[in-house]
Amino acid sequence: MTDLNRRTLVKCLVMSSAATAPLRFAAPAAAQAAAAPAPAKFDFEDVVRRARDLATAPFDAAIAPLPEALNKLDFDAWRDIRFRPDKAFLAANGSQFRLQLFHLGHLFKRPVTINIIRDGIPTPIPFTTSLFDYGRTKPEKPIPVNLGFAGFRLHYPLNSPKVFDEVIAFLGASYFRFLGRDQRYGMSARALAIDAGSDQEEFPFFREFWIDTPEPGADRATIYALLDSPSTTGAYRFDVYPGEETAIEVSTTLFPRKAGVKFGLAPMSSMFFLGENDHRFNDDFRPELHDSDGLIIHSGTGEWIWRPLRNPAKPEMSSFFDHDLKGFGLLQRDRDYEHYQDLDLAYELRPSYFVEPRDSWREGHVDLVELPTQNETNDNIVASFAPKDSPEPNKPFSYAYRLTASLNLTRLSPNGRVINTYQTTAAALGSVEPVAPGSRRFIIDFGGGDLPYYALDPSLVEVVPSTSQGKILRSFLVPNPHVKGFRAAVDVELDAGQSTDLRAFLRTGARALTETWTYPWRAD
C-alpha cells in the first residue's frame, strides 16, 4: 500500500468513526498531533512483500528496446559516458557515502529502478542527461526521459580521508563487486546462481534497488534489492561496512516459482587463465594470470580444505559435501608482483572473497565450476553453496551470510597452508628422484603455522597423501626455507582415462599441522 493510499484509508476510517460516535469536546491540537500514527518507514519487509507478490505473477522477461545510438555502443564508447561527480547523491545530509549511476548501453540493456530512502520514504531517481558527461559519445538524437539506469555504485573515503573511492558497484544481472583498502577490482560476487555450469543456467537480475540515506558520519550503507528470474524471486538486504577489509552482511528471502531447481547461494565468479600449477597456455610473457588461485573451505567439522584452481580443457565441476558449513571463498593467495609481471592490471592486488554463513545452512555442497578459457578476459570460475534439498515453490526460503573482501586471509587457516602447487611427469625428472613411467609427481609447498618450528627437526613431520583411484607410488618431504615450511612430493599412478581426487596434509603424530590440499587429476 502506498503512503497516499494509507493516508486516504486513515482519513476514511476517522470520518466513519466521527459519524457514529457521541459528541465529545475536541482535544487540544498538540494532543491530536501526538496521537496521529507516524507513516511506516520503508524496510526489508516491504521488499519481502514485493518479492512474494511478484512470485505469484508470470515471469516477464521483456525489455524495452534501447535507442539505436545506445544499443550499438562498444565497450569503450559506453565507458566514455561518465557520471558527473558533482551530481552525486547522498551528500546533502553530510553522509560519507556518494551515489553515482551507470548509463544504459553496450551489454547493459535492462533498466533498473533506483530509489533513495529519506526519512523512511523511498523516491525513485528520475533519469536526466544532465547527470552524465557523454564525452565523445554524443547521441545524435535526444535520449528519452524515461530511459532509466543500468546500475549504480557507492563511493566512500576508503583509501584517503579526502578522496571518495568506489567501494561497491551493482551492474548487470545480479552481479556486484566491492573493495577494501588498497585493492583493485578482480572477481565478482552474485546474488544467486541457478543451475550454474549447466546448459539450463539462469542469470537472475535485480529489478529495483532502494538505497537508505546514511546518517552523518555513519560507517555503514544499507541497500535493498528486488531480484527476479523464471525460477524465483528474492528480497535482499546488503549492509556494507567499508574498511581495510570491507564486509557485507547479506540477508535474503527467496520465493521459488519452480520445484527441483538447483540454487547456488552466495555465488562468486572469478578468472583463472595461467598459474604455476596450470600452464596449458604458456606463450605469454607473464608467468601467471588469475584473479583467484584457489578455493578454500572451512567444513562443519573444522577441517580447512585448499583446492588450487585450474583452466581445464573442458568444463568440469567439483563438489565438496558438508553439513553446517562454516565458510568458503575464492582466494588470491599469491601476492608477489614478480609472479604476474603486469604493470597495469596489478593481479597481486586483486581481493579475496570469503563467505561465512550467519545461520545454519544445514546439509549441502560447495560447487566449483571450472570452464576452459583461451584468454584472461573471461570469468571461467564459479563457486557457490547448493543446499541438498531444493527449496519448495511458493514457500519463503531465507538465509544470511557475511561476505568479506581482503588482501590477507591467512587467519582463515590457523595451521600451515598451501603456498604453491606444481606437477610434472616422470619423464621430465630425468635421473633426479626417478619414478615409474606413466606416473605423475605433484609437488606441494606448505608454509606458516608451526611449520618453521618443526622444520628444525623434519623427522617429526610426515606427509599423509591419499587418492580416490589408482595408487600412491611414493611420497617424501623436505624442508623448504623459502616458504618457512616444507615441500612435499607425491607420485601417483593411474590408468589411462581414469580420474582421481588427490589429498595431502602434514602431521606430527596424531596432530594435523596444515590444511588439506586436494586436486583432481585425469590420466590421458
Coordinates of C-alpha atoms in Angstrom, one line a residue:
M1 CA 0.0 0.0 0.0
T2 CA 1.4 3.4 -0.9
D3 CA 1.7 6.2 1.6
L4 CA -1.1 8.1 -0.3
N5 CA -3.5 5.2 -0.1
R6 CA -2.6 4.6 3.6
R7 CA -3.3 8.2 4.4
T8 CA -6.6 8.0 2.5
L9 CA -7.6 4.9 4.4
V10 CA -6.9 6.5 7.7
K11 CA -8.9 9.6 6.7
C12 CA -11.9 7.4 5.7
L13 CA -11.8 5.5 9.0
V14 CA -11.7 8.7 11.0
M15 CA -14.7 10.1 9.1
S16 CA -16.6 6.9 9.6
S17 CA -15.9 6.9 13.3
A18 CA -16.9 10.5 13.6
A19 CA -20.3 9.9 12.0
T20 CA -21.4 7.3 14.6
A21 CA -19.5 8.4 17.8
P22 CA -21.2 10.5 20.5
L23 CA -20.3 14.2 20.6
R24 CA -17.1 15.0 22.6
F25 CA -15.1 18.1 23.2
A26 CA -12.2 18.4 20.8
A27 CA -8.8 17.6 22.2
P28 CA -6.0 20.2 22.0
A29 CA -4.2 20.3 18.7
A30 CA -0.9 19.2 20.2
A31 CA -2.6 16.1 21.7
Q32 CA -4.2 15.2 18.3
A33 CA -0.9 15.5 16.6
A34 CA 0.8 13.3 19.2
A35 CA -1.9 10.6 18.8
A36 CA -1.6 10.5 14.9
P37 CA 0.3 7.4 13.8
A38 CA 3.6 8.1 12.0
P39 CA 3.9 6.8 8.5
A40 CA 5.5 3.4 8.3
K41 CA 9.2 3.5 7.3
F42 CA 10.3 1.5 4.3
D43 CA 12.3 -1.5 5.4
F44 CA 13.3 -5.1 4.3
E45 CA 9.8 -6.4 5.0
D46 CA 8.5 -4.1 2.2
V47 CA 10.9 -5.8 -0.3
V48 CA 9.9 -9.2 1.0
R49 CA 6.2 -8.4 0.3
R50 CA 7.1 -7.2 -3.2
A51 CA 9.1 -10.4 -3.9
R52 CA 6.2 -12.6 -2.6
D53 CA 3.7 -10.7 -4.8
L54 CA 6.0 -10.9 -7.8
A55 CA 6.4 -14.7 -7.4
T56 CA 2.6 -15.1 -7.9
A57 CA 2.7 -13.4 -11.3
P58 CA 4.1 -14.9 -14.5
F59 CA 7.7 -14.1 -15.2
D60 CA 8.1 -11.1 -17.6
A61 CA 11.5 -11.0 -19.4
A62 CA 10.5 -8.2 -21.7
I63 CA 13.0 -5.3 -22.1
A64 CA 12.1 -2.0 -23.8
P65 CA 14.4 -1.6 -26.8
L66 CA 17.2 1.0 -26.3
P67 CA 17.6 3.9 -28.8
E68 CA 19.8 2.6 -31.6
A69 CA 22.6 5.0 -30.7
L70 CA 23.0 3.4 -27.3
N71 CA 22.3 -0.2 -28.4
K72 CA 25.3 -0.2 -30.8
L73 CA 27.8 1.2 -28.4
D74 CA 31.0 -0.8 -27.9
F75 CA 32.7 -1.0 -24.5
D76 CA 35.0 2.0 -25.0
A77 CA 32.2 4.2 -26.2
W78 CA 29.9 3.2 -23.3
R79 CA 32.6 3.7 -20.8
D80 CA 33.1 7.2 -22.1
I81 CA 29.7 8.1 -20.7
R82 CA 30.6 9.1 -17.2
F83 CA 28.5 10.2 -14.2
R84 CA 29.3 13.7 -13.1
P85 CA 30.8 13.5 -9.6
D86 CA 29.3 16.9 -8.7
K87 CA 25.8 15.4 -9.2
A88 CA 26.4 12.5 -6.8
F89 CA 23.5 11.7 -4.4
L90 CA 23.6 11.3 -0.6
A91 CA 25.9 14.2 0.0
A92 CA 23.3 16.7 1.2
N93 CA 23.0 15.5 4.8
G94 CA 26.7 15.2 5.5
S95 CA 26.9 11.5 4.7
Q96 CA 30.3 10.0 3.9
F97 CA 28.8 8.0 1.0
R98 CA 28.3 9.2 -2.5
L99 CA 25.9 7.5 -5.0
Q100 CA 26.7 7.5 -8.7
L101 CA 24.7 5.9 -11.6
F102 CA 25.6 3.8 -14.6
H103 CA 24.2 4.7 -18.0
L104 CA 22.4 2.1 -20.2
G105 CA 24.1 0.9 -23.4
H106 CA 26.6 -1.7 -24.7
L107 CA 25.9 -5.0 -22.9
F108 CA 23.7 -3.3 -20.3
K109 CA 20.3 -3.1 -21.8
R110 CA 18.0 -3.8 -18.9
P111 CA 16.9 -0.7 -16.9
V112 CA 16.7 -1.0 -13.2
T113 CA 14.7 1.4 -10.9
I114 CA 16.9 3.0 -8.3
N115 CA 15.3 4.7 -5.2
I116 CA 16.7 6.8 -2.4
I117 CA 15.2 6.4 1.0
R118 CA 15.0 9.6 3.0
D119 CA 13.3 9.6 6.4
G120 CA 11.8 6.2 5.6
I121 CA 10.2 7.3 2.4
P122 CA 11.6 5.9 -0.9
T123 CA 11.7 8.1 -4.0
P124 CA 12.9 6.9 -7.5
I125 CA 15.7 8.8 -9.1
P126 CA 14.5 10.2 -12.5
F127 CA 16.7 9.9 -15.5
T128 CA 18.2 13.1 -16.9
T129 CA 21.1 13.5 -19.3
S130 CA 22.4 16.3 -17.1
L131 CA 23.7 13.6 -14.7
F132 CA 26.2 12.4 -17.2
D133 CA 29.2 13.6 -19.2
Y134 CA 28.9 12.0 -22.6
G135 CA 32.5 12.7 -23.7
R136 CA 33.0 11.7 -27.3
T137 CA 29.8 9.5 -27.1
K138 CA 27.2 12.2 -28.0
P139 CA 23.9 10.7 -29.3
E140 CA 22.7 12.3 -32.4
K141 CA 19.0 12.2 -31.2
P142 CA 17.5 13.2 -27.9
I143 CA 17.5 10.4 -25.3
P144 CA 14.1 9.5 -23.8
V145 CA 13.4 11.0 -20.4
N146 CA 12.2 7.6 -19.1
L147 CA 15.3 5.7 -20.1
G148 CA 16.4 4.5 -16.6
F149 CA 19.7 3.4 -15.4
A150 CA 21.9 0.3 -15.8
G151 CA 23.1 0.2 -12.2
F152 CA 24.9 2.2 -9.5
R153 CA 28.0 2.4 -7.3
L154 CA 28.8 3.9 -3.9
H155 CA 31.9 5.9 -3.1
Y156 CA 33.5 6.3 0.3
P157 CA 36.8 7.8 1.7
L158 CA 38.3 4.3 1.6
N159 CA 41.9 4.9 0.9
S160 CA 42.2 8.6 1.9
P161 CA 40.0 10.7 4.2
K162 CA 39.7 13.4 1.5
V163 CA 39.1 11.1 -1.6
F164 CA 35.8 9.3 -2.4
D165 CA 36.8 5.9 -3.8
E166 CA 34.5 3.4 -5.3
V167 CA 33.7 0.8 -2.7
I168 CA 30.8 -1.2 -4.3
A169 CA 29.1 -1.4 -7.7
F170 CA 26.0 -3.2 -8.8
L171 CA 25.9 -3.6 -12.6
G172 CA 24.4 -6.3 -14.8
A173 CA 22.1 -9.2 -13.8
S174 CA 22.7 -9.8 -10.1
Y175 CA 26.5 -9.1 -10.1
F176 CA 28.2 -6.8 -7.7
R177 CA 31.8 -6.1 -6.9
F178 CA 33.3 -4.4 -3.8
L179 CA 36.7 -3.4 -2.5
G180 CA 38.7 -2.9 0.7
R181 CA 41.6 -0.6 1.2
D182 CA 44.4 -0.7 -1.4
Q183 CA 42.5 -3.3 -3.5
R184 CA 41.9 -3.5 -7.3
Y185 CA 38.8 -4.9 -8.9
G186 CA 39.1 -8.5 -10.0
M187 CA 36.5 -11.2 -9.1
S188 CA 32.7 -10.6 -8.7
A189 CA 30.0 -11.7 -6.3
R190 CA 26.5 -12.5 -7.4
A191 CA 23.2 -12.5 -5.5
L192 CA 22.2 -16.0 -6.7
A193 CA 23.3 -18.7 -9.1
I194 CA 20.7 -21.1 -10.7
D195 CA 21.9 -24.4 -12.3
A196 CA 25.5 -22.9 -12.6
G197 CA 27.6 -24.5 -15.2
S198 CA 24.8 -26.4 -16.9
D199 CA 23.0 -25.8 -20.2
Q200 CA 20.0 -24.6 -18.3
E201 CA 21.8 -21.9 -16.3
E202 CA 19.7 -18.9 -15.4
F203 CA 21.1 -15.5 -14.6
P204 CA 18.7 -13.8 -12.2
F205 CA 18.6 -10.0 -12.3
F206 CA 17.7 -7.1 -10.0
R207 CA 14.6 -5.2 -11.0
E208 CA 14.8 -2.5 -8.3
F209 CA 17.1 -1.0 -5.7
W210 CA 16.5 1.1 -2.6
I211 CA 19.5 2.9 -1.0
D212 CA 18.9 4.2 2.5
T213 CA 20.4 7.6 3.1
P214 CA 23.2 7.1 5.7
E215 CA 23.3 9.3 8.8
P216 CA 26.1 11.9 9.0
G217 CA 29.3 10.1 10.0
A218 CA 27.8 6.6 9.5
D219 CA 30.2 3.9 8.5
R220 CA 27.5 1.7 7.0
A221 CA 25.3 1.9 3.9
T222 CA 22.2 -0.2 3.6
I223 CA 20.9 -1.3 0.2
Y224 CA 17.7 -3.2 -0.5
A225 CA 17.1 -5.1 -3.8
L226 CA 14.3 -7.0 -5.6
L227 CA 15.5 -10.0 -7.7
D228 CA 13.6 -11.8 -10.4
S229 CA 14.1 -14.8 -12.7
P230 CA 12.0 -17.5 -14.3
S231 CA 12.6 -19.8 -11.3
T232 CA 12.5 -17.5 -8.3
T233 CA 12.0 -14.0 -6.9
G234 CA 14.0 -12.7 -4.0
A235 CA 14.4 -9.9 -1.5
Y236 CA 17.9 -8.8 -0.5
R237 CA 19.4 -6.6 2.1
F238 CA 23.1 -5.6 1.9
D239 CA 24.7 -3.8 4.8
V240 CA 28.0 -2.5 3.6
Y241 CA 30.9 -1.8 6.0
P242 CA 33.8 -0.2 4.2
G243 CA 37.3 -0.5 5.6
E244 CA 40.6 -2.2 5.3
E245 CA 38.6 -5.4 4.9
T246 CA 35.3 -4.3 3.5
A247 CA 32.5 -6.6 4.7
I248 CA 28.9 -7.0 3.6
E249 CA 26.2 -8.6 5.7
V250 CA 23.6 -10.1 3.3
S251 CA 20.1 -11.1 4.3
T252 CA 17.9 -13.0 1.7
T253 CA 14.4 -14.3 1.3
L254 CA 13.6 -16.2 -1.9
F255 CA 10.2 -17.2 -3.2
P256 CA 10.8 -20.1 -5.7
R257 CA 8.4 -20.3 -8.6
K258 CA 9.5 -23.8 -9.6
A259 CA 10.3 -27.2 -8.0
G260 CA 13.6 -29.0 -8.3
V261 CA 15.8 -26.0 -9.1
K262 CA 19.4 -26.0 -8.0
F263 CA 20.1 -22.8 -6.2
G264 CA 23.7 -21.7 -5.6
L265 CA 23.9 -19.5 -2.5
A266 CA 26.5 -16.7 -2.1
P267 CA 28.0 -17.3 -5.6
M268 CA 31.2 -15.7 -6.7
S269 CA 32.8 -15.6 -10.2
S270 CA 36.5 -15.3 -11.0
M271 CA 39.1 -15.8 -13.7
F272 CA 41.9 -18.3 -13.8
F273 CA 43.9 -18.4 -17.0
L274 CA 47.5 -19.3 -16.0
G275 CA 49.1 -20.4 -12.8
E276 CA 52.2 -22.3 -11.5
N277 CA 50.1 -25.4 -11.4
D278 CA 48.5 -25.0 -14.9
H279 CA 50.4 -23.8 -17.9
R280 CA 48.2 -25.2 -20.7
F281 CA 48.9 -21.9 -22.4
N282 CA 52.5 -20.8 -22.0
D283 CA 53.2 -18.2 -24.7
D284 CA 52.5 -15.2 -22.6
F285 CA 55.5 -13.3 -21.1
R286 CA 53.5 -13.0 -17.8
P287 CA 54.0 -16.2 -15.7
E288 CA 50.6 -16.1 -14.0
L289 CA 47.2 -14.6 -14.9
H290 CA 44.4 -15.0 -12.4
D291 CA 42.0 -13.1 -10.2
S292 CA 41.9 -16.1 -7.7
D293 CA 44.2 -19.1 -7.4
G294 CA 42.3 -21.3 -5.1
L295 CA 39.0 -22.3 -3.4
I296 CA 39.1 -22.5 0.4
I297 CA 36.5 -24.4 2.5
H298 CA 36.0 -24.4 6.3
S299 CA 34.0 -27.5 6.8
G300 CA 31.4 -28.2 9.5
T301 CA 33.9 -30.5 11.2
G302 CA 36.5 -27.7 11.4
E303 CA 38.8 -29.0 8.6
W304 CA 40.3 -26.4 6.3
I305 CA 40.5 -27.5 2.6
W306 CA 42.5 -25.9 -0.2
R307 CA 41.8 -26.6 -3.8
P308 CA 44.0 -24.9 -6.4
L309 CA 42.1 -23.6 -9.4
R310 CA 42.7 -24.7 -13.0
N311 CA 41.9 -23.8 -16.6
P312 CA 40.7 -27.2 -17.8
A313 CA 40.4 -28.4 -21.4
K314 CA 36.7 -29.0 -20.9
P315 CA 34.0 -27.8 -18.4
E316 CA 34.4 -29.5 -15.0
M317 CA 32.5 -29.4 -11.7
S318 CA 33.9 -30.4 -8.3
S319 CA 31.5 -30.8 -5.3
F320 CA 32.5 -30.8 -1.6
F321 CA 29.7 -32.2 0.6
D322 CA 29.3 -30.8 4.0
H323 CA 26.9 -30.2 6.9
D324 CA 26.7 -26.9 8.8
L325 CA 29.4 -25.3 6.6
K326 CA 31.5 -22.7 8.4
G327 CA 32.7 -20.8 5.3
F328 CA 34.1 -20.9 1.8
G329 CA 35.7 -18.5 -0.6
L330 CA 37.9 -17.8 -3.7
L331 CA 41.3 -16.5 -2.6
Q332 CA 44.2 -14.8 -4.3
R333 CA 47.0 -16.1 -2.1
D334 CA 49.9 -15.2 -4.4
R335 CA 50.7 -11.5 -3.7
D336 CA 54.1 -11.4 -5.4
Y337 CA 54.3 -9.0 -8.3
E338 CA 57.2 -11.0 -9.8
H339 CA 54.8 -13.9 -10.4
Y340 CA 52.5 -11.7 -12.6
Q341 CA 54.7 -9.1 -14.2
D342 CA 51.7 -6.9 -15.2
L343 CA 52.3 -3.2 -14.6
D344 CA 48.7 -2.1 -15.4
L345 CA 46.4 -4.9 -14.1
A346 CA 48.0 -5.5 -10.7
Y347 CA 46.8 -9.0 -10.2
E348 CA 48.7 -9.1 -6.9
L349 CA 46.2 -6.5 -5.5
R350 CA 43.0 -8.4 -6.5
P351 CA 40.9 -9.1 -3.4
S352 CA 39.9 -12.5 -2.0
Y353 CA 36.2 -13.0 -1.1
F354 CA 35.2 -15.2 1.8
V355 CA 31.6 -16.2 2.8
E356 CA 30.6 -17.0 6.4
P357 CA 27.0 -18.2 7.0
R358 CA 25.2 -16.3 9.7
D359 CA 22.8 -19.2 10.3
S360 CA 22.9 -22.9 9.7
W361 CA 22.9 -23.8 6.0
R362 CA 22.4 -27.5 7.0
E363 CA 23.3 -30.2 4.5
G364 CA 24.6 -29.4 1.0
H365 CA 27.8 -29.0 -1.0
V366 CA 30.2 -26.3 -2.2
D367 CA 30.3 -26.5 -6.0
L368 CA 33.3 -25.3 -8.0
V369 CA 32.7 -24.8 -11.7
E370 CA 35.8 -24.5 -13.9
L371 CA 35.4 -23.6 -17.6
P372 CA 38.1 -23.5 -20.3
T373 CA 39.2 -20.1 -21.5
Q374 CA 41.5 -19.0 -24.2
N375 CA 42.4 -15.7 -22.6
E376 CA 42.2 -13.6 -19.4
T377 CA 39.0 -11.7 -20.3
N378 CA 36.5 -14.4 -19.3
D379 CA 35.3 -15.2 -15.8
N380 CA 35.6 -19.0 -16.0
I381 CA 35.4 -19.9 -12.3
V382 CA 32.2 -20.1 -10.2
A383 CA 31.9 -21.2 -6.6
S384 CA 28.6 -21.4 -4.6
F385 CA 26.9 -23.5 -1.9
A386 CA 24.0 -25.7 -3.1
P387 CA 21.5 -26.9 -0.4
K388 CA 20.9 -30.7 -0.6
D389 CA 17.1 -30.2 -0.7
S390 CA 15.8 -27.7 -3.3
P391 CA 13.6 -25.0 -1.8
E392 CA 9.9 -25.6 -2.3
P393 CA 7.8 -23.4 -4.6
N394 CA 5.6 -20.7 -3.1
K395 CA 7.4 -21.0 0.3
P396 CA 9.8 -18.5 1.6
F397 CA 13.5 -19.6 1.8
S398 CA 15.6 -17.4 4.0
Y399 CA 19.4 -17.4 4.7
A400 CA 22.1 -14.9 5.7
Y401 CA 25.8 -14.6 5.4
R402 CA 28.8 -12.3 5.8
L403 CA 31.0 -11.6 2.7
T404 CA 34.5 -10.1 3.2
A405 CA 37.0 -8.7 0.7
S406 CA 40.6 -8.9 1.9
L407 CA 44.2 -8.9 0.7
N408 CA 45.3 -11.2 3.5
L409 CA 43.2 -14.0 4.8
T410 CA 45.9 -16.1 6.3
R411 CA 43.9 -16.1 9.6
L412 CA 41.4 -18.4 7.9
S413 CA 43.6 -21.4 8.1
P414 CA 45.4 -21.1 11.5
N415 CA 47.7 -24.0 10.8
G416 CA 50.1 -24.3 7.9
R417 CA 48.7 -23.6 4.5
V418 CA 49.4 -24.4 0.8
I419 CA 51.8 -21.9 -0.8
N420 CA 52.5 -23.5 -4.2
T421 CA 51.3 -26.4 -6.3
Y422 CA 53.4 -27.9 -9.1
Q423 CA 53.2 -31.0 -11.2
T424 CA 55.5 -32.9 -13.6
T425 CA 55.9 -36.2 -15.3
A426 CA 58.3 -38.9 -14.5
A427 CA 60.0 -38.4 -17.9
A428 CA 60.7 -34.8 -17.1
L429 CA 62.5 -35.7 -13.9
G430 CA 65.4 -37.4 -15.6
S431 CA 67.7 -39.1 -13.1
V432 CA 66.5 -37.0 -10.2
E433 CA 64.3 -39.0 -7.9
P434 CA 63.2 -41.4 -10.7
V435 CA 59.7 -42.8 -10.6
A436 CA 57.8 -45.4 -12.6
P437 CA 56.9 -44.4 -16.2
G438 CA 53.3 -43.2 -16.7
S439 CA 53.1 -41.7 -13.2
R440 CA 52.9 -38.1 -12.2
R441 CA 54.5 -36.1 -9.5
F442 CA 52.7 -33.4 -7.5
I443 CA 54.8 -31.0 -5.5
I444 CA 53.1 -29.0 -2.8
D445 CA 54.8 -26.3 -0.7
F446 CA 53.3 -25.9 2.8
G447 CA 54.2 -22.8 5.0
G448 CA 53.0 -20.9 8.0
G449 CA 51.6 -22.1 11.4
D450 CA 54.0 -24.2 13.4
L451 CA 56.0 -25.4 10.4
P452 CA 59.0 -23.2 10.9
Y453 CA 59.4 -24.8 14.4
Y454 CA 59.1 -28.3 13.1
A455 CA 61.5 -27.6 10.2
L456 CA 64.2 -27.6 12.8
D457 CA 63.6 -31.4 13.2
P458 CA 62.0 -32.7 10.0
S459 CA 61.9 -36.2 11.3
L460 CA 58.9 -35.3 13.4
V461 CA 56.7 -34.4 10.4
E462 CA 55.2 -36.7 7.7
V463 CA 53.1 -36.1 4.6
V464 CA 49.8 -38.0 4.5
P465 CA 48.7 -38.5 0.9
S466 CA 45.6 -40.3 -0.5
T467 CA 43.9 -40.9 -3.8
S468 CA 40.4 -42.0 -4.7
Q469 CA 41.6 -44.0 -7.7
G470 CA 45.0 -45.6 -8.7
K471 CA 47.7 -45.7 -6.1
I472 CA 50.4 -43.6 -4.4
L473 CA 53.8 -44.9 -5.5
R474 CA 55.9 -42.7 -3.3
S475 CA 55.8 -39.6 -1.2
F476 CA 58.6 -37.7 0.6
L477 CA 59.1 -34.4 2.5
V478 CA 62.0 -31.9 2.7
P479 CA 62.3 -28.6 4.5
N480 CA 61.7 -25.5 2.3
P481 CA 63.2 -22.4 3.9
H482 CA 61.9 -20.2 1.1
V483 CA 58.3 -20.7 2.4
K484 CA 59.3 -21.3 6.0
G485 CA 57.9 -24.8 5.9
F486 CA 58.2 -27.9 3.8
R487 CA 58.0 -29.2 0.3
A488 CA 56.0 -32.4 -0.2
A489 CA 56.2 -34.6 -3.3
V490 CA 53.6 -37.3 -4.1
D491 CA 54.0 -39.7 -7.1
V492 CA 50.7 -41.1 -8.4
E493 CA 50.0 -43.9 -10.8
L494 CA 46.7 -44.0 -12.7
D495 CA 45.4 -46.0 -15.7
A496 CA 44.9 -44.0 -18.9
G497 CA 41.4 -42.4 -19.0
Q498 CA 40.9 -42.7 -15.2
S499 CA 40.2 -39.7 -13.0
T500 CA 41.1 -39.3 -9.3
D501 CA 40.9 -36.8 -6.4
L502 CA 44.2 -36.4 -4.6
R503 CA 44.5 -35.2 -1.0
A504 CA 47.5 -34.5 1.2
F505 CA 48.3 -32.8 4.5
L506 CA 51.2 -32.7 7.0
R507 CA 51.1 -34.1 10.5
T508 CA 53.2 -34.8 13.6
G509 CA 52.0 -37.8 15.5
A510 CA 48.1 -37.5 15.6
R511 CA 48.1 -33.7 15.1
A512 CA 47.4 -32.2 11.7
L513 CA 49.8 -29.3 11.0
T514 CA 48.3 -28.0 7.8
E515 CA 45.1 -27.6 5.9
T516 CA 44.2 -30.4 3.4
W517 CA 45.4 -29.9 -0.1
T518 CA 43.1 -31.5 -2.7
Y519 CA 43.4 -31.7 -6.5
P520 CA 41.7 -33.6 -9.4
W521 CA 43.8 -35.3 -12.0
R522 CA 42.9 -37.3 -15.1
A523 CA 45.5 -39.6 -16.7
D524 CA 45.3 -39.1 -20.5

